[in-house]
Structure formats: C-alpha cells, structure tokens
PDB file of C-alpha atoms and ligand atoms in Angstrom:
ATOM      1  CA  MET W 255      29.190  -0.767   4.057  1.00 96.00           C
ATOM      2  CA  PHE W 256      32.551   0.275   2.602  1.00 98.00           C
ATOM      3  CA  LEU W 257      32.658   3.589   0.754  1.00 98.00           C
ATOM      4  CA  GLU W 258      33.822   1.941  -2.496  1.00 98.00           C
ATOM      5  CA  LYS W 259      30.931  -0.530  -2.399  1.00 97.00           C
ATOM      6  CA  MET W 260      28.385   2.187  -1.609  1.00 98.00           C
ATOM      7  CA  LEU W 261      29.560   4.260  -4.577  1.00 98.00           C
ATOM      8  CA  GLN W 262      29.372   1.244  -6.849  1.00 97.00           C
ATOM      9  CA  SER W 263      25.822   0.493  -5.650  1.00 97.00           C
ATOM     10  CA  GLN W 264      24.781   4.053  -6.516  1.00 98.00           C
ATOM     11  CA  GLY W 265      25.902   3.808 -10.159  1.00 97.00           C
ATOM     12  CA  PHE W 266      29.373   5.381 -10.069  1.00 97.00           C
ATOM     13  CA  GLY W 267      30.971   2.584 -12.093  1.00 96.00           C
ATOM     14  CA  SER W 268      33.045  -0.508 -11.396  1.00 96.00           C
ATOM     15  CA  ARG W 269      34.591  -1.180  -7.989  1.00 96.00           C
ATOM     16  CA  LYS W 270      37.964  -0.251  -9.494  1.00 97.00           C
ATOM     17  CA  HIS W 271      36.654   3.025 -10.886  1.00 97.00           C
ATOM     18  CA  CYS W 272      35.071   3.868  -7.516  1.00 98.00           C
ATOM     19  CA  GLN W 273      38.335   3.101  -5.717  1.00 98.00           C
ATOM     20  CA  GLN W 274      40.096   5.465  -8.097  1.00 98.00           C
ATOM     21  CA  LEU W 275      37.535   8.232  -7.541  1.00 98.00           C
ATOM     22  CA  ILE W 276      38.071   7.910  -3.787  1.00 98.00           C
ATOM     23  CA  LYS W 277      41.865   7.797  -3.981  1.00 98.00           C
ATOM     24  CA  ASN W 278      41.832  10.861  -6.242  1.00 98.00           C
ATOM     25  CA  GLY W 279      39.993  12.850  -3.558  1.00 98.00           C
ATOM     26  CA  ALA W 280      36.757  13.219  -5.532  1.00 98.00           C
ATOM     27  CA  VAL W 281      34.490  11.898  -2.784  1.00 98.00           C
ATOM     28  CA  ALA W 282      33.449  13.755   0.362  1.00 98.00           C
ATOM     29  CA  ILE W 283      31.112  13.024   3.256  1.00 97.00           C
ATOM     30  CA  GLN W 284      29.880  15.967   5.291  1.00 91.00           C
ATOM     31  CA  ASN W 285      32.366  18.154   3.415  1.00 92.00           C
ATOM     32  CA  GLU W 286      35.284  15.954   4.441  1.00 96.00           C
ATOM     33  CA  VAL W 287      37.221  14.337   1.619  1.00 98.00           C
ATOM     34  CA  ILE W 288      37.687  10.621   2.242  1.00 98.00           C
ATOM     35  CA  THR W 289      40.546   8.911   0.408  1.00 98.00           C
ATOM     36  CA  GLU W 290      40.235   5.460   1.989  1.00 98.00           C
ATOM     37  CA  PRO W 291      38.139   3.120  -0.234  1.00 98.00           C
ATOM     38  CA  LYS W 292      37.392   0.823   2.691  1.00 98.00           C
ATOM     39  CA  PHE W 293      36.118   3.653   4.895  1.00 98.00           C
ATOM     40  CA  LYS W 294      33.126   2.195   6.780  1.00 97.00           C
ATOM     41  CA  LEU W 295      29.819   3.991   6.420  1.00 96.00           C
ATOM     42  CA  ASN W 296      26.503   4.197   8.181  1.00 96.00           C
ATOM     43  CA  LEU W 297      23.998   4.314   5.308  1.00 97.00           C
ATOM     44  CA  GLN W 298      21.171   5.909   7.302  1.00 94.00           C
ATOM     45  CA  ASN W 299      20.363   9.326   5.795  1.00 93.00           C
ATOM     46  CA  LEU W 300      23.749   9.296   4.115  1.00 97.00           C
ATOM     47  CA  GLU W 301      24.626  12.238   1.890  1.00 97.00           C
ATOM     48  CA  PHE W 302      27.860  12.444  -0.043  1.00 98.00           C
ATOM     49  CA  SER W 303      29.424  14.355  -2.889  1.00 98.00           C
ATOM     50  CA  VAL W 304      31.384  13.295  -5.934  1.00 98.00           C
ATOM     51  CA  HIS W 305      33.363  16.007  -7.722  1.00 97.00           C
ATOM     52  CA  GLY W 306      31.409  18.532  -5.665  1.00 96.00           C
ATOM     53  CA  GLN W 307      27.966  17.269  -6.722  1.00 96.00           C
ATOM     54  CA  SER W 308      25.724  16.181  -3.857  1.00 96.00           C
ATOM     55  CA  PHE W 309      23.907  12.856  -3.717  1.00 96.00           C
ATOM     56  CA  GLN W 310      21.715  11.049  -1.256  1.00 96.00           C
ATOM     57  CA  TYR W 311      22.255   7.331  -0.704  1.00 96.00           C
ATOM     58  CA  ARG W 312      19.225   5.377  -1.965  1.00 95.00           C
ATOM     59  CA  GLU W 313      19.065   1.644  -1.603  1.00 94.00           C
ATOM     60  CA  LYS W 314      16.643   1.544  -4.533  1.00 94.00           C
ATOM     61  CA  VAL W 315      15.303   4.308  -6.738  1.00 95.00           C
ATOM     62  CA  TYR W 316      11.634   4.910  -7.526  1.00 95.00           C
ATOM     63  CA  ILE W 317      10.996   7.622 -10.059  1.00 96.00           C
ATOM     64  CA  ALA W 318       7.812   9.218 -11.354  1.00 95.00           C
ATOM     65  CA  LEU W 319       8.162  10.865 -14.743  1.00 97.00           C
ATOM     66  CA  ASN W 320       5.633  12.887 -16.677  1.00 97.00           C
ATOM     67  CA  LYS W 321       6.506  11.290 -19.989  1.00 98.00           C
ATOM     68  CA  PRO W 322       6.623  13.724 -22.889  1.00 97.00           C
ATOM     69  CA  ILE W 323       5.327  12.931 -26.357  1.00 97.00           C
ATOM     70  CA  ASN W 324       7.814  11.444 -28.864  1.00 96.00           C
ATOM     71  CA  TYR W 325       9.713   9.463 -26.249  1.00 97.00           C
ATOM     72  CA  GLU W 326       9.858   5.665 -26.348  1.00 96.00           C
ATOM     73  CA  CYS W 327      10.044   3.416 -23.306  1.00 95.00           C
ATOM     74  CA  SER W 328      12.874   1.353 -24.778  1.00 92.00           C
ATOM     75  CA  HIS W 329      16.609   1.707 -24.271  1.00 89.00           C
ATOM     76  CA  GLN W 330      17.312   1.564 -27.995  1.00 86.00           C
ATOM     77  CA  ALA W 331      14.724   3.964 -29.343  1.00 82.00           C
ATOM     78  CA  THR W 332      14.537   3.720 -33.082  1.00 83.00           C
ATOM     79  CA  HIS W 333      12.481   6.656 -34.385  1.00 85.00           C
ATOM     80  CA  HIS W 334      12.191   8.880 -31.326  1.00 88.00           C
ATOM     81  CA  PHE W 335      14.019   9.780 -28.142  1.00 94.00           C
ATOM     82  CA  SER W 336      14.266   7.249 -25.324  1.00 96.00           C
ATOM     83  CA  VAL W 337      12.798   8.119 -21.916  1.00 97.00           C
ATOM     84  CA  PHE W 338      16.161   6.994 -20.551  1.00 96.00           C
ATOM     85  CA  ASP W 339      17.758  10.018 -22.266  1.00 94.00           C
ATOM     86  CA  LEU W 340      16.074  12.092 -19.557  1.00 96.00           C
ATOM     87  CA  PHE W 341      18.317  10.614 -16.832  1.00 96.00           C
ATOM     88  CA  ASP W 342      22.033  10.936 -16.149  1.00 93.00           C
ATOM     89  CA  ASP W 343      24.563   8.115 -16.412  1.00 92.00           C
ATOM     90  CA  VAL W 344      24.795   7.608 -12.652  1.00 94.00           C
ATOM     91  CA  LEU W 345      21.102   6.727 -12.522  1.00 94.00           C
ATOM     92  CA  MET W 346      21.237   4.701 -15.709  1.00 93.00           C
ATOM     93  CA  ASN W 347      24.186   2.647 -14.395  1.00 94.00           C
ATOM     94  CA  ARG W 348      21.824   1.352 -11.694  1.00 94.00           C
ATOM     95  CA  GLY W 349      19.859  -0.580 -14.312  1.00 93.00           C
ATOM     96  CA  MET W 350      16.607   1.374 -14.145  1.00 94.00           C
ATOM     97  CA  GLN W 351      13.654   0.010 -16.051  1.00 95.00           C
ATOM     98  CA  CYS W 352      10.219   1.338 -16.948  1.00 96.00           C
ATOM     99  CA  VAL W 353       7.341  -0.061 -14.899  1.00 94.00           C
ATOM    100  CA  GLY W 354       5.112  -1.029 -17.805  1.00 93.00           C
ATOM    101  CA  ARG W 355       5.115   1.000 -20.987  1.00 94.00           C
ATOM    102  CA  LEU W 356       3.485   3.983 -22.566  1.00 97.00           C
ATOM    103  CA  ASP W 357       3.311   4.429 -26.315  1.00 96.00           C
ATOM    104  CA  GLN W 358       5.610   6.927 -27.942  1.00 96.00           C
ATOM    105  CA  ASP W 359       2.684   9.339 -28.444  1.00 97.00           C
ATOM    106  CA  THR W 360       1.206   8.899 -24.935  1.00 98.00           C
ATOM    107  CA  THR W 361       2.057  11.398 -22.208  1.00 98.00           C
ATOM    108  CA  GLY W 362       1.753  11.145 -18.445  1.00 98.00           C
ATOM    109  CA  LEU W 363       2.686   9.136 -15.433  1.00 96.00           C
ATOM    110  CA  LEU W 364       5.454   6.612 -15.977  1.00 97.00           C
ATOM    111  CA  LEU W 365       7.240   4.929 -13.093  1.00 96.00           C
ATOM    112  CA  LEU W 366      10.841   3.775 -13.346  1.00 96.00           C
ATOM    113  CA  THR W 367      12.836   1.738 -10.853  1.00 95.00           C
ATOM    114  CA  ASP W 368      15.827  -0.498 -10.262  1.00 95.00           C
ATOM    115  CA  ASP W 369      13.819  -2.542  -7.734  1.00 93.00           C
ATOM    116  CA  GLY W 370      12.891  -5.827  -9.378  1.00 91.00           C
ATOM    117  CA  GLN W 371      10.281  -6.687  -6.739  1.00 88.00           C
ATOM    118  CA  PHE W 372       8.543  -3.346  -7.163  1.00 88.00           C
ATOM    119  CA  LEU W 373       8.516  -3.796 -10.924  1.00 90.00           C
ATOM    120  CA  GLN W 374       7.061  -7.263 -10.558  1.00 87.00           C
ATOM    121  CA  ALA W 375       4.404  -6.093  -8.058  1.00 83.00           C
ATOM    122  CA  LEU W 376       3.104  -3.408 -10.380  1.00 86.00           C
ATOM    123  CA  THR W 377       3.289  -5.241 -13.669  1.00 85.00           C
ATOM    124  CA  HIS W 378       2.216  -8.745 -12.705  1.00 81.00           C
ATOM    125  CA  PRO W 379      -0.864  -9.557 -14.833  1.00 78.00           C
ATOM    126  CA  LYS W 380      -2.712 -10.961 -11.820  1.00 78.00           C
ATOM    127  CA  LYS W 381      -2.292  -7.748  -9.842  1.00 79.00           C
ATOM    128  CA  HIS W 382      -4.756  -5.670 -11.959  1.00 84.00           C
ATOM    129  CA  VAL W 383      -3.333  -2.316 -10.930  1.00 88.00           C
ATOM    130  CA  PRO W 384      -5.877   0.360 -11.948  1.00 92.00           C
ATOM    131  CA  LYS W 385      -4.569   2.993 -14.338  1.00 95.00           C
ATOM    132  CA  VAL W 386      -6.485   6.147 -15.165  1.00 97.00           C
ATOM    133  CA  TYR W 387      -6.262   7.506 -18.714  1.00 98.00           C
ATOM    134  CA  GLN W 388      -7.620  10.694 -20.222  1.00 98.00           C
ATOM    135  CA  MET W 389      -8.012  11.020 -23.952  1.00 98.00           C
ATOM    136  CA  GLN W 390      -9.151  13.285 -26.725  1.00 98.00           C
ATOM    137  CA  THR W 391     -11.295  11.415 -29.235  1.00 98.00           C
ATOM    138  CA  ALA W 392     -11.799  11.854 -32.974  1.00 98.00           C
ATOM    139  CA  ASP W 393     -15.594  11.603 -32.734  1.00 98.00           C
ATOM    140  CA  PRO W 394     -18.046  12.669 -30.039  1.00 98.00           C
ATOM    141  CA  VAL W 395     -18.217  10.205 -27.148  1.00 98.00           C
ATOM    142  CA  THR W 396     -21.665   8.600 -27.075  1.00 98.00           C
ATOM    143  CA  ASP W 397     -23.600   7.033 -24.188  1.00 98.00           C
ATOM    144  CA  GLU W 398     -23.530   3.774 -26.086  1.00 98.00           C
ATOM    145  CA  GLN W 399     -19.728   3.835 -26.340  1.00 98.00           C
ATOM    146  CA  ILE W 400     -19.459   4.472 -22.589  1.00 98.00           C
ATOM    147  CA  GLN W 401     -21.759   1.556 -21.909  1.00 98.00           C
ATOM    148  CA  GLN W 402     -19.817  -0.740 -24.230  1.00 98.00           C
ATOM    149  CA  LEU W 403     -16.517   0.211 -22.599  1.00 98.00           C
ATOM    150  CA  GLU W 404     -17.952  -0.538 -19.171  1.00 98.00           C
ATOM    151  CA  GLN W 405     -19.438  -3.849 -20.317  1.00 98.00           C
ATOM    152  CA  GLY W 406     -16.216  -4.873 -22.022  1.00 98.00           C
ATOM    153  CA  VAL W 407     -14.982  -5.430 -25.539  1.00 98.00           C
ATOM    154  CA  GLU W 408     -12.987  -8.110 -27.288  1.00 97.00           C
ATOM    155  CA  LEU W 409      -9.583  -7.264 -28.686  1.00 96.00           C
ATOM    156  CA  ARG W 410      -8.055  -9.159 -31.597  1.00 94.00           C
ATOM    157  CA  ASN W 411      -5.466 -11.750 -30.581  1.00 93.00           C
ATOM    158  CA  GLU W 412      -6.156 -11.207 -26.859  1.00 94.00           C
ATOM    159  CA  LYS W 413      -7.981 -13.631 -24.599  1.00 92.00           C
ATOM    160  CA  GLY W 414     -10.983 -12.471 -22.586  1.00 92.00           C
ATOM    161  CA  ILE W 415     -12.946  -9.275 -22.304  1.00 95.00           C
ATOM    162  CA  PHE W 416     -11.467  -5.856 -21.692  1.00 96.00           C
ATOM    163  CA  SER W 417     -13.583  -3.464 -19.719  1.00 97.00           C
ATOM    164  CA  ALA W 418     -13.080  -0.071 -18.131  1.00 98.00           C
ATOM    165  CA  THR W 419     -14.442   1.359 -14.903  1.00 98.00           C
ATOM    166  CA  ASP W 420     -15.237   4.959 -13.955  1.00 98.00           C
ATOM    167  CA  VAL W 421     -15.772   5.930 -17.579  1.00 98.00           C
ATOM    168  CA  ILE W 422     -16.440   9.665 -17.523  1.00 98.00           C
ATOM    169  CA  ARG W 423     -17.194  11.957 -20.467  1.00 98.00           C
ATOM    170  CA  LEU W 424     -15.195  15.077 -19.612  1.00 98.00           C
ATOM    171  CA  ASP W 425     -16.582  16.909 -22.640  1.00 97.00           C
ATOM    172  CA  GLU W 426     -17.961  15.971 -26.063  1.00 97.00           C
ATOM    173  CA  PHE W 427     -14.578  14.784 -27.341  1.00 98.00           C
ATOM    174  CA  LYS W 428     -12.869  13.969 -24.057  1.00 98.00           C
ATOM    175  CA  LEU W 429     -13.030  10.816 -22.025  1.00 98.00           C
ATOM    176  CA  GLN W 430     -11.520   9.500 -18.811  1.00 98.00           C
ATOM    177  CA  MET W 431     -11.506   5.849 -17.880  1.00 98.00           C
ATOM    178  CA  THR W 432      -9.754   3.354 -15.653  1.00 97.00           C
ATOM    179  CA  VAL W 433      -8.343   0.130 -17.009  1.00 96.00           C
ATOM    180  CA  HIS W 434      -7.130  -2.772 -14.953  1.00 93.00           C
ATOM    181  CA  GLN W 435      -5.050  -4.763 -17.402  1.00 90.00           C
ATOM    182  CA  GLY W 436      -2.164  -3.634 -19.544  1.00 89.00           C
ATOM    183  CA  VAL W 437      -2.091  -5.229 -22.975  1.00 91.00           C
ATOM    184  CA  TYR W 438      -0.455  -3.643 -25.995  1.00 93.00           C
ATOM    185  CA  HIS W 439      -2.195  -0.395 -27.095  1.00 96.00           C
ATOM    186  CA  GLN W 440      -5.082  -1.360 -24.825  1.00 97.00           C
ATOM    187  CA  VAL W 441      -6.851   1.973 -24.545  1.00 98.00           C
ATOM    188  CA  LYS W 442      -6.522   2.858 -28.217  1.00 98.00           C
ATOM    189  CA  ARG W 443      -7.780  -0.600 -29.216  1.00 98.00           C
ATOM    190  CA  MET W 444     -10.698  -0.413 -26.783  1.00 98.00           C
ATOM    191  CA  LEU W 445     -11.774   2.913 -28.243  1.00 98.00           C
ATOM    192  CA  ALA W 446     -11.431   1.535 -31.762  1.00 98.00           C
ATOM    193  CA  ALA W 447     -13.526  -1.480 -30.725  1.00 98.00           C
ATOM    194  CA  VAL W 448     -16.426   0.813 -29.810  1.00 98.00           C
ATOM    195  CA  GLY W 449     -16.139   2.778 -33.054  1.00 98.00           C
ATOM    196  CA  ASN W 450     -14.212   5.827 -31.921  1.00 98.00           C
ATOM    197  CA  LYS W 451     -10.532   6.789 -32.124  1.00 98.00           C
ATOM    198  CA  VAL W 452      -8.011   8.113 -29.604  1.00 98.00           C
ATOM    199  CA  GLU W 453      -6.421  11.346 -30.850  1.00 98.00           C
ATOM    200  CA  ASN W 454      -4.156  11.794 -27.858  1.00 97.00           C
ATOM    201  CA  LEU W 455      -3.704   9.869 -24.663  1.00 98.00           C
ATOM    202  CA  HIS W 456      -2.503  10.819 -21.195  1.00 98.00           C
ATOM    203  CA  ARG W 457      -2.044   8.618 -18.112  1.00 98.00           C
ATOM    204  CA  ALA W 458      -3.076  10.529 -15.019  1.00 97.00           C
ATOM    205  CA  GLN W 459      -2.858   7.873 -12.326  1.00 94.00           C
ATOM    206  CA  ILE W 460      -1.403   4.476 -11.433  1.00 91.00           C
ATOM    207  CA  GLY W 461      -3.011   2.861  -8.411  1.00 86.00           C
ATOM    208  CA  GLN W 462      -3.758   5.855  -6.239  1.00 79.00           C
ATOM    209  CA  LEU W 463      -0.595   7.659  -7.296  1.00 87.00           C
ATOM    210  CA  LYS W 464      -1.736  10.782  -9.135  1.00 89.00           C
ATOM    211  CA  LEU W 465       0.197  13.038 -11.435  1.00 88.00           C
ATOM    212  CA  THR W 466      -0.439  16.590 -10.348  1.00 84.00           C
ATOM    213  CA  ASP W 467       2.373  19.127 -10.539  1.00 87.00           C
ATOM    214  CA  LEU W 468       5.003  17.673 -12.836  1.00 94.00           C
ATOM    215  CA  ALA W 469       5.516  19.384 -16.192  1.00 95.00           C
ATOM    216  CA  GLU W 470       6.124  17.145 -19.223  1.00 95.00           C
ATOM    217  CA  GLY W 471       9.661  15.761 -19.055  1.00 96.00           C
ATOM    218  CA  GLU W 472       9.982  16.493 -15.343  1.00 97.00           C
ATOM    219  CA  TRP W 473      10.565  13.707 -12.842  1.00 97.00           C
ATOM    220  CA  ILE W 474      10.892  13.244  -9.113  1.00 95.00           C
ATOM    221  CA  TYR W 475      12.074  10.569  -6.738  1.00 95.00           C
ATOM    222  CA  LEU W 476       9.180   8.935  -4.963  1.00 93.00           C
ATOM    223  CA  THR W 477       9.497   8.786  -1.214  1.00 86.00           C
ATOM    224  CA  GLU W 478       9.455   5.343   0.336  1.00 78.00           C
ATOM    225  CA  ASN W 479       5.835   5.997   1.391  1.00 81.00           C
ATOM    226  CA  GLN W 480       4.839   6.894  -2.149  1.00 85.00           C
ATOM    227  CA  ALA W 481       6.606   3.836  -3.551  1.00 83.00           C
ATOM    228  CA  ASN W 482       4.813   1.653  -1.008  1.00 80.00           C
ATOM    229  CA  ALA W 483       1.568   3.423  -1.820  1.00 76.00           C
ATOM    230  CA  ALA W 484       2.005   2.599  -5.490  1.00 76.00           C
ATOM    231  CA  LYS W 485       2.858  -0.993  -4.675  1.00 73.00           C
ATOM    232  CA  ASN W 486       0.068  -1.508  -2.196  1.00 72.00           C
ATOM    233  CA  LEU W 487      -2.507   0.668  -3.953  1.00 59.00           C
ATOM    234  CA  ILE W 488      -2.804   3.095  -1.055  1.00 45.00           C
ATOM    235  CA  ALA W 489      -3.787   6.700  -1.782  1.00 41.00           C
ATOM    236  CA  ASP W 490      -1.012   9.204  -2.382  1.00 44.00           C
ATOM    237  CA  GLN W 491      -0.201  12.127  -4.624  1.00 43.00           C
ATOM    238  CA  ILE W 492       2.860  13.436  -6.417  1.00 48.00           C
TER     239      ILE W 492
HETATM  240  N1  URA J 535      -3.099   2.175 -23.864  1.00 92.18           N
HETATM  241  C1  URA J 535      -2.643   2.585 -25.063  1.00 92.18           C
HETATM  242  O1  URA J 535      -3.284   2.382 -26.073  1.00 92.18           O
HETATM  243  N2  URA J 535      -1.473   3.242 -25.097  1.00 92.18           N
HETATM  244  C2  URA J 535      -0.739   3.530 -23.992  1.00 92.18           C
HETATM  245  O2  URA J 535       0.329   4.156 -24.095  1.00 92.18           O
HETATM  246  C3  URA J 535      -1.217   3.099 -22.761  1.00 92.18           C
HETATM  247  C4  URA J 535      -2.412   2.423 -22.717  1.00 92.18           C
END
C-alpha cells in the first residue's frame, strides 16, 4: 500500500492532506522521514510517526471502554458529554461507532469499532449475545423477583418475553444478571416489571469479554484475539 493511502486509512485526513503531511516531512517510518507519498509499504507490524507521535497500523480498530456516567453513546450528545469526546480526531476520522448502546447513566463495558461486520455480528438481534449487568436496586431484591426475572416478563411495546439468566443476588440491594437481547432500557424496564427499580447500572461483560482493570473513562485497543473472542463468544478478559 502507498504511504499516502495508508495514512488516509488510519484517519489522518483526505488523500491531499496526507500527501501534504508527507511532503512536509511530518511522517517517519523507523525514524526515517519519508517525503514520497507513493512510497510502498509492507503493512505487517507497521509502526510510523506523524509529527513525532507514534502509531501502529491497524486495519480495523476494536476498542473497549469503561464508559463513565454522564456520557451519551451518540455523536451529537444533547445534555451530556459524548463517549466520542474521549477519543482523538485521528480515531474519530475512521468512522468509529458504538457496538450497541448504554444509557447516559450506565457505566461499564462499551465496545467501539470501525469494522461494520464486527458491529453487525455483535448487535444482530438473532445473535443473542449475552451481556452481564450489575445493579444497585431501590428496594431489597426478593426471591420472587429473581424467579420472575428468570421466567421472563413482558415489556410495553415490545414483542415476546424478556428473561434473564444467572440472576444472582450479590447483597440485599445488589443484583447481577445476564440478558440476551438488547431492547431500549431493557434492564431498567425488566426490574420495573418485577416491582423494583434500578438505582445504578453497570455492564461487566459482553459475551465472555470481561471488564476487569479499566478505570472509568479508560479504554484499550482489543487485540485481534480479543475482538474475535467477542465476536465468536469465546472466553477472554480485558
Ligand atoms: N439496560 C438498560 O436499562 N440500560 C442500559 O444502559 C443497558 C441495558
């Protein structure tokens, strides 16, 4: 691939802008400044720098974010910050999207990508990717509520029954459960349907991809193995 095209693919702007960056001596590979836009590259394990900042070539990006509270999953956030504010322009120029959504007041694991197939694989309604949520509740969690959640509840304006698996009372006011669909406000509505109320909500896991060491607002690139694990529901941790 030509250097100018590689830079464009990584979010450094239009082909013309990338050509200009190269001609101006802003781009280096293995510490050697390259000023020829049509310089031919081997993309394998490619590292490069632009204005002295190092980058790794990534065909696609897969990102795991521990979403903080008060961030919306939309580009044009109206009342809060946007999760996209947490990423620089170079990444945003690649057209990253959220894989599913979390509410503004929900924290936890959110995946973002510019890989349309990955997005489709994880959000397709028929795929039923399990997602583990932990929540604080307004009222004590009862055995009856756990049973009802496992058996399934109806949600207004939604077809079918919505049930959870692995419903675990972590303490009197704390519940963990796994849901397999992803309709609007699903967890909050399911808790309301059994007569309780979610006070705060955290997503701990998508597929077998678990959030472990990321602080709120922190994010990492997933390795190809982790991205495949998320897609194919194979165990992995981040
Ligand atoms: N269910 C909800 O109610 N909110 C979320 O953010 C995610 C699942």
